[in-house]
Amino acid sequence: MDIWPGMPYPLGATYDGSGVNFAIFSEIADRVELCLIGERGRETRVELTEVDAHVWHAYLPNQQPGQRYGYRIHGPFDPASGHRCNPNKLLLDPYAKAIEGQTDGHQSTFGYTFRDPTSYNDQDSAKHTMHSVVVNPFFDWGHDRPPRREYHDTVIYEMHVKGLSMTHPDVPDDIRGTYAGLAHPAIIEHLTNLGITAVELLPVHQFVQDTHLVDQGLSNYWGYNTLGFLAPHNGYAAYGQRGQQVTEFKAMVKALHEANIEVILDVVYNHTAEGNHMGPTLAYRGLDNASYYRLVESAKSHYYDTTGTGNSLLMRSPHVLQLIMDSLRYWVTEMHVDGFRFDLAATLARQFHEVDKLSAFFDIIQQDPIISQVKLIAEPWDLGDGGYQVGNFPPLWTEWNGQYRDTVRDFWRGEPSTL
């Protein structure tokens, strides 16, 4: 197999028509292996020897869209110091633009064995985890243009991709609950007849089925359990999971724009699906735990959690900020979305302990020529101290108002003494 040095940027797997450039960040790694997954799970490992500013990279000519891949990271496994590298775990690329499959909660996906939480688990997770997929970035957008409605003319419909189209009698059975179903003329007519000018999609970033739900034969319906910040969730794809979900999502946005309807994404950048110290090792934890997550300073085997989900991303890390900004720009420039609603946005402002509206996150949003021009809506609270921050976000931002929402809802529900 030919292997060229490649480039450290852009991060992720980038297809240029002739081959694929692979680039991934890990400051703690001693060695990084790119794992190409063939049919029946056969794995070809390629050691990445080129490193620039902690980004490991290579260019593989003749690689094509649809190629599945993952990474194995060789480095320290020392939870007490905040490090959880384990080359027995096949890891997702944080910059994967498509993801195939789901994790099944098997013991091999965890860094420890279930009988001993302090142990080191050397079981291979490849057959029980998700795979990153190389995508074809080319798409015919035609004359697509963002509607760019002013806020005072905007009527936002918060909706679930699967839920909205599942029971509509005019949507064909085979595309109900999918991006294609949302783009169907019957759904678009329903929205326009209601006077909707923007759909706010509940999370469509690739999310994970929680182990405790899988054990009960259930699934995560809402999707606030993100793992892939650049990948549309594969469970909402009608036509396949090896990049087809990207094309299907783009076609949905194009159809909504033709009806003059904006697309806003509910995004969850405050935590990931890997959970607390008892969670699985699927991506960030095995790549560079201490660079991606906020750890308890006095006990680095534990995670500082202001989200109620087990972990919080480390918002003072330049690599975390880069990941979030690269994700936001990708969804605007490549997927043509019109704005974002930020889940638990107060956590994004916690550069250190307190919520700081002058934090690095707001600084880089303010100066970004792309993201500063789209709709930015904060859910202005989290579960930490001083987390309720309605009215305190910077000028570019709009906010959900939780007390107003709850009061109006109670009034319409007929709750007593709410007028």
CSV table of C-alpha atoms in Angstrom, one decimal:
chain,number,residue,atom,x,y,z
A,1,MET,CA,0.0,0.0,0.0
A,2,ASP,CA,1.3,3.4,-1.0
A,3,ILE,CA,1.6,5.9,1.9
A,4,TRP,CA,2.5,9.5,1.4
A,5,PRO,CA,3.3,12.0,4.2
A,6,GLY,CA,0.1,14.0,3.7
A,7,MET,CA,-0.9,17.1,5.6
A,8,PRO,CA,-1.8,17.9,9.2
A,9,TYR,CA,-4.8,20.0,8.1
A,10,PRO,CA,-7.7,19.7,7.7
A,11,LEU,CA,-8.3,17.2,10.5
A,12,GLY,CA,-10.3,14.1,9.7
A,13,ALA,CA,-10.4,12.1,6.4
A,14,THR,CA,-10.5,14.3,3.4
A,15,TYR,CA,-11.1,12.9,-0.1
A,16,ASP,CA,-9.8,15.0,-3.0
A,17,GLY,CA,-10.8,12.8,-5.9
A,18,SER,CA,-7.5,10.9,-6.1
A,19,GLY,CA,-7.1,9.7,-2.5
A,20,VAL,CA,-7.7,10.5,1.2
A,21,ASN,CA,-5.7,12.5,3.6
A,22,PHE,CA,-6.0,11.3,7.2
A,23,ALA,CA,-5.1,13.6,10.2
A,24,ILE,CA,-5.9,13.2,13.9
A,25,PHE,CA,-4.8,15.0,17.0
A,26,SER,CA,-3.3,13.3,20.1
A,27,GLU,CA,-0.7,15.0,22.3
A,28,ILE,CA,-0.3,12.0,24.6
A,29,ALA,CA,0.2,9.3,22.0
A,30,ASP,CA,3.5,7.4,21.5
A,31,ARG,CA,2.2,5.7,18.4
A,32,VAL,CA,-0.9,6.0,16.2
A,33,GLU,CA,-2.3,3.3,13.9
A,34,LEU,CA,-4.8,4.1,11.2
A,35,CYS,CA,-7.0,1.0,10.8
A,36,LEU,CA,-8.8,0.5,7.5
A,37,ILE,CA,-11.8,-1.8,7.9
A,38,GLY,CA,-12.6,-4.1,5.0
A,39,GLU,CA,-15.5,-6.4,4.3
A,40,ARG,CA,-16.3,-8.9,7.1
A,41,GLY,CA,-14.3,-6.6,9.5
A,42,ARG,CA,-10.9,-7.4,8.1
A,43,GLU,CA,-8.5,-4.8,9.4
A,44,THR,CA,-5.4,-3.3,7.7
A,45,ARG,CA,-3.3,-1.2,10.0
A,46,VAL,CA,-1.2,1.7,8.8
A,47,GLU,CA,1.2,3.3,11.3
A,48,LEU,CA,1.2,7.1,11.1
A,49,THR,CA,4.8,8.4,11.3
A,50,GLU,CA,4.3,12.0,10.3
A,51,VAL,CA,3.5,14.3,13.3
A,52,ASP,CA,3.1,18.1,13.2
A,53,ALA,CA,2.0,20.0,16.4
A,54,HIS,CA,0.6,16.7,17.8
A,55,VAL,CA,-1.4,16.0,14.6
A,56,TRP,CA,-0.6,12.6,13.1
A,57,HIS,CA,-1.2,12.3,9.4
A,58,ALA,CA,-0.8,10.4,6.1
A,59,TYR,CA,-2.1,10.5,2.6
A,60,LEU,CA,-3.3,7.2,1.0
A,61,PRO,CA,-3.7,7.5,-2.8
A,62,ASN,CA,-6.5,5.5,-4.4
A,63,GLN,CA,-8.6,5.3,-1.3
A,64,GLN,CA,-12.3,6.0,-2.0
A,65,PRO,CA,-15.4,7.3,-0.3
A,66,GLY,CA,-17.2,4.6,1.6
A,67,GLN,CA,-13.9,3.3,3.2
A,68,ARG,CA,-14.5,2.5,6.9
A,69,TYR,CA,-11.7,3.3,9.3
A,70,GLY,CA,-10.7,3.9,12.9
A,71,TYR,CA,-7.7,4.5,15.1
A,72,ARG,CA,-5.6,2.7,17.7
A,73,ILE,CA,-3.6,4.9,20.1
A,74,HIS,CA,-0.5,3.6,21.9
A,75,GLY,CA,0.3,5.7,24.9
A,76,PRO,CA,0.0,5.7,28.7
A,77,PHE,CA,-2.8,4.1,30.6
A,78,ASP,CA,-2.7,5.9,33.9
A,79,PRO,CA,-6.2,7.0,35.0
A,80,ALA,CA,-4.8,8.6,38.2
A,81,SER,CA,-2.9,11.0,36.0
A,82,GLY,CA,-5.8,11.5,33.6
A,83,HIS,CA,-4.5,9.2,30.8
A,84,ARG,CA,-6.6,6.3,29.3
A,85,CYS,CA,-4.8,5.2,26.1
A,86,ASN,CA,-5.6,1.6,25.1
A,87,PRO,CA,-4.6,0.3,21.7
A,88,ASN,CA,-7.1,-2.6,22.1
A,89,LYS,CA,-9.9,-0.1,21.5
A,90,LEU,CA,-10.8,0.9,18.0
A,91,LEU,CA,-11.6,4.6,18.2
A,92,LEU,CA,-13.8,6.9,16.1
A,93,ASP,CA,-12.3,9.9,14.4
A,94,PRO,CA,-13.7,13.0,16.2
A,95,TYR,CA,-13.8,14.6,12.7
A,96,ALA,CA,-15.5,11.7,10.9
A,97,LYS,CA,-18.1,13.1,8.5
A,98,ALA,CA,-20.1,9.8,8.5
A,99,ILE,CA,-20.3,6.9,11.0
A,100,GLU,CA,-21.5,3.4,10.4
A,101,GLY,CA,-23.2,1.2,13.0
A,102,GLN,CA,-23.7,1.5,16.8
A,103,THR,CA,-21.9,0.4,19.9
A,104,ASP,CA,-23.6,-2.6,21.5
A,105,GLY,CA,-22.3,-2.1,25.1
A,106,HIS,CA,-20.1,-5.1,25.0
A,107,GLN,CA,-17.4,-5.3,27.8
A,108,SER,CA,-14.7,-4.9,25.1
A,109,THR,CA,-15.7,-1.3,24.5
A,110,PHE,CA,-14.7,-0.4,28.1
A,111,GLY,CA,-11.2,0.3,29.3
A,112,TYR,CA,-11.8,-1.9,32.4
A,113,THR,CA,-13.4,-5.3,32.9
A,114,PHE,CA,-16.8,-5.3,34.5
A,115,ARG,CA,-15.7,-7.3,37.5
A,116,ASP,CA,-12.9,-4.8,38.4
A,117,PRO,CA,-13.3,-1.1,37.7
A,118,THR,CA,-9.6,-0.6,38.4
A,119,SER,CA,-8.4,-3.1,35.9
A,120,TYR,CA,-7.0,-2.8,32.4
A,121,ASN,CA,-9.1,-4.4,29.7
A,122,ASP,CA,-7.2,-5.8,26.8
A,123,GLN,CA,-10.2,-7.1,24.9
A,124,ASP,CA,-10.5,-5.9,21.3
A,125,SER,CA,-13.5,-3.7,20.7
A,126,ALA,CA,-13.5,-3.6,16.8
A,127,LYS,CA,-16.5,-5.9,16.4
A,128,HIS,CA,-18.6,-4.1,18.9
A,129,THR,CA,-18.1,-0.4,18.2
A,130,MET,CA,-18.8,2.1,15.4
A,131,HIS,CA,-16.7,2.8,12.4
A,132,SER,CA,-15.7,6.2,10.8
A,133,VAL,CA,-16.4,6.5,7.1
A,134,VAL,CA,-14.7,8.5,4.3
A,135,VAL,CA,-17.3,10.6,2.5
A,136,ASN,CA,-17.5,12.2,-0.9
A,137,PRO,CA,-17.8,15.9,-0.3
A,138,PHE,CA,-19.2,16.8,-3.7
A,139,PHE,CA,-22.9,17.7,-4.0
A,140,ASP,CA,-24.9,19.6,-6.6
A,141,TRP,CA,-26.4,22.5,-4.5
A,142,GLY,CA,-27.8,24.1,-7.6
A,143,HIS,CA,-29.0,27.6,-6.8
A,144,ASP,CA,-29.4,27.0,-3.0
A,145,ARG,CA,-29.4,30.1,-1.0
A,146,PRO,CA,-29.9,30.6,2.8
A,147,PRO,CA,-33.3,32.3,3.5
A,148,ARG,CA,-31.6,34.7,6.0
A,149,ARG,CA,-34.9,35.7,7.8
A,150,GLU,CA,-34.7,38.4,10.4
A,151,TYR,CA,-35.6,37.2,13.9
A,152,HIS,CA,-38.8,39.2,14.1
A,153,ASP,CA,-40.1,37.4,11.0
A,154,THR,CA,-39.0,34.0,12.3
A,155,VAL,CA,-41.4,31.2,13.5
A,156,ILE,CA,-39.3,28.3,14.8
A,157,TYR,CA,-40.7,24.8,15.0
A,158,GLU,CA,-38.7,22.6,17.3
A,159,MET,CA,-39.0,19.1,15.9
A,160,HIS,CA,-37.6,15.6,15.8
A,161,VAL,CA,-36.4,14.3,12.5
A,162,LYS,CA,-37.8,10.8,13.1
A,163,GLY,CA,-40.9,11.8,15.0
A,164,LEU,CA,-42.3,14.4,12.6
A,165,SER,CA,-42.6,12.1,9.6
A,166,MET,CA,-43.3,8.7,11.2
A,167,THR,CA,-47.1,8.9,11.1
A,168,HIS,CA,-47.9,11.3,8.2
A,169,PRO,CA,-50.2,9.3,5.9
A,170,ASP,CA,-48.7,10.8,2.7
A,171,VAL,CA,-45.1,10.0,3.4
A,172,PRO,CA,-44.0,6.6,1.9
A,173,ASP,CA,-43.3,4.0,4.5
A,174,ASP,CA,-39.7,3.4,3.4
A,175,ILE,CA,-38.6,7.0,4.2
A,176,ARG,CA,-40.7,7.7,7.3
A,177,GLY,CA,-38.5,8.8,10.2
A,178,THR,CA,-35.6,9.9,8.0
A,179,TYR,CA,-34.0,13.0,6.5
A,180,ALA,CA,-35.6,12.0,3.2
A,181,GLY,CA,-39.0,11.8,5.0
A,182,LEU,CA,-38.6,15.4,6.3
A,183,ALA,CA,-37.8,16.6,2.8
A,184,HIS,CA,-40.9,14.9,1.3
A,185,PRO,CA,-43.4,17.4,-0.3
A,186,ALA,CA,-46.2,16.4,2.2
A,187,ILE,CA,-44.1,17.4,5.2
A,188,ILE,CA,-42.9,20.7,3.6
A,189,GLU,CA,-46.5,21.5,2.7
A,190,HIS,CA,-47.5,20.8,6.3
A,191,LEU,CA,-44.8,23.2,7.6
A,192,THR,CA,-45.6,26.0,5.2
A,193,ASN,CA,-49.4,25.7,5.9
A,194,LEU,CA,-48.6,26.2,9.6
A,195,GLY,CA,-46.6,29.3,8.7
A,196,ILE,CA,-43.3,27.8,9.9
A,197,THR,CA,-40.2,29.7,8.7
A,198,ALA,CA,-37.5,27.6,10.4
A,199,VAL,CA,-37.2,24.1,11.7
A,200,GLU,CA,-35.0,23.5,14.8
A,201,LEU,CA,-34.0,19.9,14.5
A,202,LEU,CA,-33.4,18.1,17.8
A,203,PRO,CA,-29.9,16.6,17.8
A,204,VAL,CA,-28.8,15.2,14.5
A,205,HIS,CA,-25.1,14.9,15.3
A,206,GLN,CA,-24.2,11.2,15.5
A,207,PHE,CA,-25.2,9.9,18.9
A,208,VAL,CA,-24.8,6.7,20.9
A,209,GLN,CA,-27.4,4.3,22.3
A,210,ASP,CA,-26.8,4.3,26.1
A,211,THR,CA,-25.8,1.0,27.5
A,212,HIS,CA,-28.4,1.0,30.2
A,213,LEU,CA,-31.1,1.5,27.6
A,214,VAL,CA,-29.7,-1.2,25.2
A,215,ASP,CA,-29.8,-3.6,28.2
A,216,GLN,CA,-33.5,-3.0,28.5
A,217,GLY,CA,-34.2,-3.3,24.8
A,218,LEU,CA,-34.8,0.4,24.5
A,219,SER,CA,-33.1,3.2,22.5
A,220,ASN,CA,-32.2,6.9,23.0
A,221,TYR,CA,-35.0,8.8,21.2
A,222,TRP,CA,-33.9,12.4,21.9
A,223,GLY,CA,-30.2,12.2,20.9
A,224,TYR,CA,-28.6,14.3,23.5
A,225,ASN,CA,-25.7,11.9,23.7
A,226,THR,CA,-23.4,13.1,20.9
A,227,LEU,CA,-20.2,11.3,19.8
A,228,GLY,CA,-19.6,12.6,16.3
A,229,PHE,CA,-19.8,16.4,15.9
A,230,LEU,CA,-19.4,16.4,12.1
A,231,ALA,CA,-21.5,13.4,11.2
A,232,PRO,CA,-25.3,13.3,10.6
A,233,HIS,CA,-26.9,10.6,12.8
A,234,ASN,CA,-27.0,7.4,10.8
A,235,GLY,CA,-30.2,6.2,12.4
A,236,TYR,CA,-32.1,8.8,10.4
A,237,ALA,CA,-30.8,7.8,7.0
A,238,ALA,CA,-33.1,6.0,4.6
A,239,TYR,CA,-30.5,5.0,2.0
A,240,GLY,CA,-27.4,3.8,3.8
A,241,GLN,CA,-24.7,4.6,6.4
A,242,ARG,CA,-21.5,4.7,4.3
A,243,GLY,CA,-21.8,8.4,3.4
A,244,GLN,CA,-25.3,8.2,2.0
A,245,GLN,CA,-26.6,9.9,5.2
A,246,VAL,CA,-24.5,13.0,4.2
A,247,THR,CA,-26.0,13.3,0.8
A,248,GLU,CA,-29.5,12.7,2.2
A,249,PHE,CA,-29.1,15.4,4.8
A,250,LYS,CA,-27.9,17.9,2.1
A,251,ALA,CA,-30.9,17.1,-0.1
A,252,MET,CA,-33.2,17.7,2.9
A,253,VAL,CA,-31.7,21.1,3.5
A,254,LYS,CA,-31.9,22.0,-0.2
A,255,ALA,CA,-35.6,21.0,-0.3
A,256,LEU,CA,-36.4,23.1,2.9
A,257,HIS,CA,-34.5,26.1,1.5
A,258,GLU,CA,-36.5,25.9,-1.7
A,259,ALA,CA,-39.6,26.3,0.5
A,260,ASN,CA,-37.9,29.3,2.2
A,261,ILE,CA,-37.6,27.4,5.5
A,262,GLU,CA,-34.4,27.7,7.5
A,263,VAL,CA,-32.7,24.8,9.2
A,264,ILE,CA,-31.4,25.3,12.7
A,265,LEU,CA,-29.6,22.5,14.6
A,266,ASP,CA,-29.9,21.7,18.3
A,267,VAL,CA,-26.2,21.0,19.1
A,268,VAL,CA,-24.7,19.4,22.1
A,269,TYR,CA,-21.0,20.5,22.4
A,270,ASN,CA,-20.9,20.5,26.2
A,271,HIS,CA,-20.2,16.8,26.7
A,272,THR,CA,-19.8,13.5,24.8
A,273,ALA,CA,-21.5,10.1,25.0
A,274,GLU,CA,-18.5,8.5,26.8
A,275,GLY,CA,-19.9,9.4,30.2
A,276,ASN,CA,-17.9,9.4,33.4
A,277,HIS,CA,-15.0,7.2,34.5
A,278,MET,CA,-17.2,4.1,34.2
A,279,GLY,CA,-18.2,4.9,30.6
A,280,PRO,CA,-16.9,3.2,27.4
A,281,THR,CA,-13.8,4.1,25.5
A,282,LEU,CA,-15.1,5.0,22.0
A,283,ALA,CA,-13.1,8.1,20.8
A,284,TYR,CA,-11.9,11.1,22.8
A,285,ARG,CA,-11.1,9.2,26.0
A,286,GLY,CA,-8.7,6.8,24.2
A,287,LEU,CA,-7.3,9.5,21.9
A,288,ASP,CA,-6.2,12.0,24.6
A,289,ASN,CA,-8.4,12.0,27.7
A,290,ALA,CA,-6.8,14.9,29.5
A,291,SER,CA,-6.9,17.2,26.4
A,292,TYR,CA,-10.5,16.7,25.6
A,293,TYR,CA,-12.2,16.4,29.1
A,294,ARG,CA,-12.3,18.6,32.2
A,295,LEU,CA,-10.9,16.4,35.0
A,296,VAL,CA,-11.1,16.9,38.7
A,297,GLU,CA,-7.8,18.5,39.6
A,298,SER,CA,-7.4,16.6,42.9
A,299,ALA,CA,-8.5,13.3,41.4
A,300,LYS,CA,-7.8,13.1,37.7
A,301,SER,CA,-9.4,9.7,37.3
A,302,HIS,CA,-12.7,11.5,37.7
A,303,TYR,CA,-14.5,14.0,35.5
A,304,TYR,CA,-15.7,17.5,36.4
A,305,ASP,CA,-19.3,17.4,35.4
A,306,THR,CA,-21.6,20.4,35.0
A,307,THR,CA,-23.9,18.7,32.5
A,308,GLY,CA,-25.4,15.8,34.6
A,309,THR,CA,-24.1,13.4,31.9
A,310,GLY,CA,-20.8,12.3,33.5
A,311,ASN,CA,-18.4,14.6,31.7
A,312,SER,CA,-17.8,18.1,30.4
A,313,LEU,CA,-15.5,19.0,27.5
A,314,LEU,CA,-12.5,21.1,28.4
A,315,MET,CA,-13.4,24.5,27.1
A,316,ARG,CA,-10.0,26.0,27.8
A,317,SER,CA,-8.3,23.5,25.5
A,318,PRO,CA,-7.4,25.0,22.1
A,319,HIS,CA,-8.1,21.6,20.5
A,320,VAL,CA,-11.6,21.3,21.9
A,321,LEU,CA,-12.3,24.9,20.8
A,322,GLN,CA,-10.9,24.0,17.4
A,323,LEU,CA,-13.1,20.9,17.1
A,324,ILE,CA,-16.3,22.9,18.0
A,325,MET,CA,-15.5,25.7,15.6
A,326,ASP,CA,-14.5,23.4,12.8
A,327,SER,CA,-17.8,21.5,13.4
A,328,LEU,CA,-19.9,24.7,13.3
A,329,ARG,CA,-18.2,25.9,10.1
A,330,TYR,CA,-18.6,22.5,8.4
A,331,TRP,CA,-22.4,22.5,9.1
A,332,VAL,CA,-22.7,26.0,7.7
A,333,THR,CA,-20.4,25.9,4.7
A,334,GLU,CA,-20.7,22.2,3.6
A,335,MET,CA,-24.2,21.3,4.9
A,336,HIS,CA,-25.8,24.8,4.5
A,337,VAL,CA,-27.6,25.0,7.8
A,338,ASP,CA,-28.7,28.4,9.0
A,339,GLY,CA,-28.0,28.5,12.7
A,340,PHE,CA,-27.6,26.6,16.0
A,341,ARG,CA,-29.3,26.2,19.3
A,342,PHE,CA,-26.6,25.4,21.9
A,343,ASP,CA,-27.6,22.8,24.5
A,344,LEU,CA,-26.6,23.8,28.1
A,345,ALA,CA,-24.7,26.8,26.7
A,346,ALA,CA,-23.5,28.0,30.1
A,347,THR,CA,-21.1,25.0,30.2
A,348,LEU,CA,-19.5,26.3,27.0
A,349,ALA,CA,-18.7,29.5,28.9
A,350,ARG,CA,-17.0,27.7,31.8
A,351,GLN,CA,-13.4,28.4,30.8
A,352,PHE,CA,-12.4,27.7,34.4
A,353,HIS,CA,-15.1,27.4,37.2
A,354,GLU,CA,-17.5,30.3,36.9
A,355,VAL,CA,-19.6,31.1,33.9
A,356,ASP,CA,-17.6,33.8,32.0
A,357,LYS,CA,-19.3,35.6,29.2
A,358,LEU,CA,-15.8,36.8,28.1
A,359,SER,CA,-14.6,33.2,27.8
A,360,ALA,CA,-12.6,32.0,24.8
A,361,PHE,CA,-15.6,30.4,23.3
A,362,PHE,CA,-17.5,33.6,22.9
A,363,ASP,CA,-14.4,35.4,21.7
A,364,ILE,CA,-13.8,33.0,18.8
A,365,ILE,CA,-17.5,33.0,17.9
A,366,GLN,CA,-17.5,36.9,17.8
A,367,GLN,CA,-14.6,37.1,15.4
A,368,ASP,CA,-15.5,34.2,13.1
A,369,PRO,CA,-16.6,35.6,9.8
A,370,ILE,CA,-18.9,32.6,9.1
A,371,ILE,CA,-20.4,31.6,12.5
A,372,SER,CA,-21.0,35.1,13.7
A,373,GLN,CA,-23.4,35.6,10.8
A,374,VAL,CA,-25.8,32.7,11.4
A,375,LYS,CA,-28.5,32.4,14.1
A,376,LEU,CA,-27.0,31.6,17.5
A,377,ILE,CA,-29.5,30.6,20.2
A,378,ALA,CA,-28.4,29.7,23.7
A,379,GLU,CA,-30.0,27.4,26.2
A,380,PRO,CA,-28.6,29.7,28.8
A,381,TRP,CA,-28.1,27.4,31.8
A,382,ASP,CA,-26.4,24.2,33.0
A,383,LEU,CA,-26.4,22.3,36.3
A,384,GLY,CA,-23.3,23.9,37.8
A,385,ASP,CA,-23.0,26.8,40.3
A,386,GLY,CA,-24.4,30.0,38.8
A,387,GLY,CA,-25.6,28.1,35.8
A,388,TYR,CA,-28.8,30.0,35.1
A,389,GLN,CA,-27.6,32.9,32.8
A,390,VAL,CA,-30.7,34.1,31.0
A,391,GLY,CA,-30.0,37.7,29.8
A,392,ASN,CA,-26.3,37.5,30.2
A,393,PHE,CA,-25.1,36.2,26.8
A,394,PRO,CA,-23.2,38.5,24.4
A,395,PRO,CA,-24.9,40.7,21.8
A,396,LEU,CA,-24.7,38.3,18.9
A,397,TRP,CA,-26.7,35.7,20.8
A,398,THR,CA,-30.4,35.1,21.4
A,399,GLU,CA,-31.6,33.0,24.2
A,400,TRP,CA,-34.3,30.6,25.3
A,401,ASN,CA,-36.0,31.9,28.4
A,402,GLY,CA,-36.8,28.9,30.7
A,403,GLN,CA,-39.1,30.7,33.2
A,404,TYR,CA,-41.1,32.3,30.4
A,405,ARG,CA,-41.4,29.0,28.5
A,406,ASP,CA,-42.5,27.1,31.6
A,407,THR,CA,-45.0,29.8,32.6
A,408,VAL,CA,-46.6,29.9,29.2
A,409,ARG,CA,-46.8,26.2,29.0
A,410,ASP,CA,-48.4,25.9,32.4
A,411,PHE,CA,-51.0,28.6,31.4
A,412,TRP,CA,-51.9,26.7,28.2
A,413,ARG,CA,-52.1,23.4,30.1
A,414,GLY,CA,-54.6,25.0,32.5
A,415,GLU,CA,-52.4,24.8,35.6
A,416,PRO,CA,-54.0,26.7,38.5
A,417,SER,CA,-52.8,30.1,39.6
A,418,THR,CA,-50.6,30.8,36.6
A,419,LEU,CA,-52.3,33.8,35.0
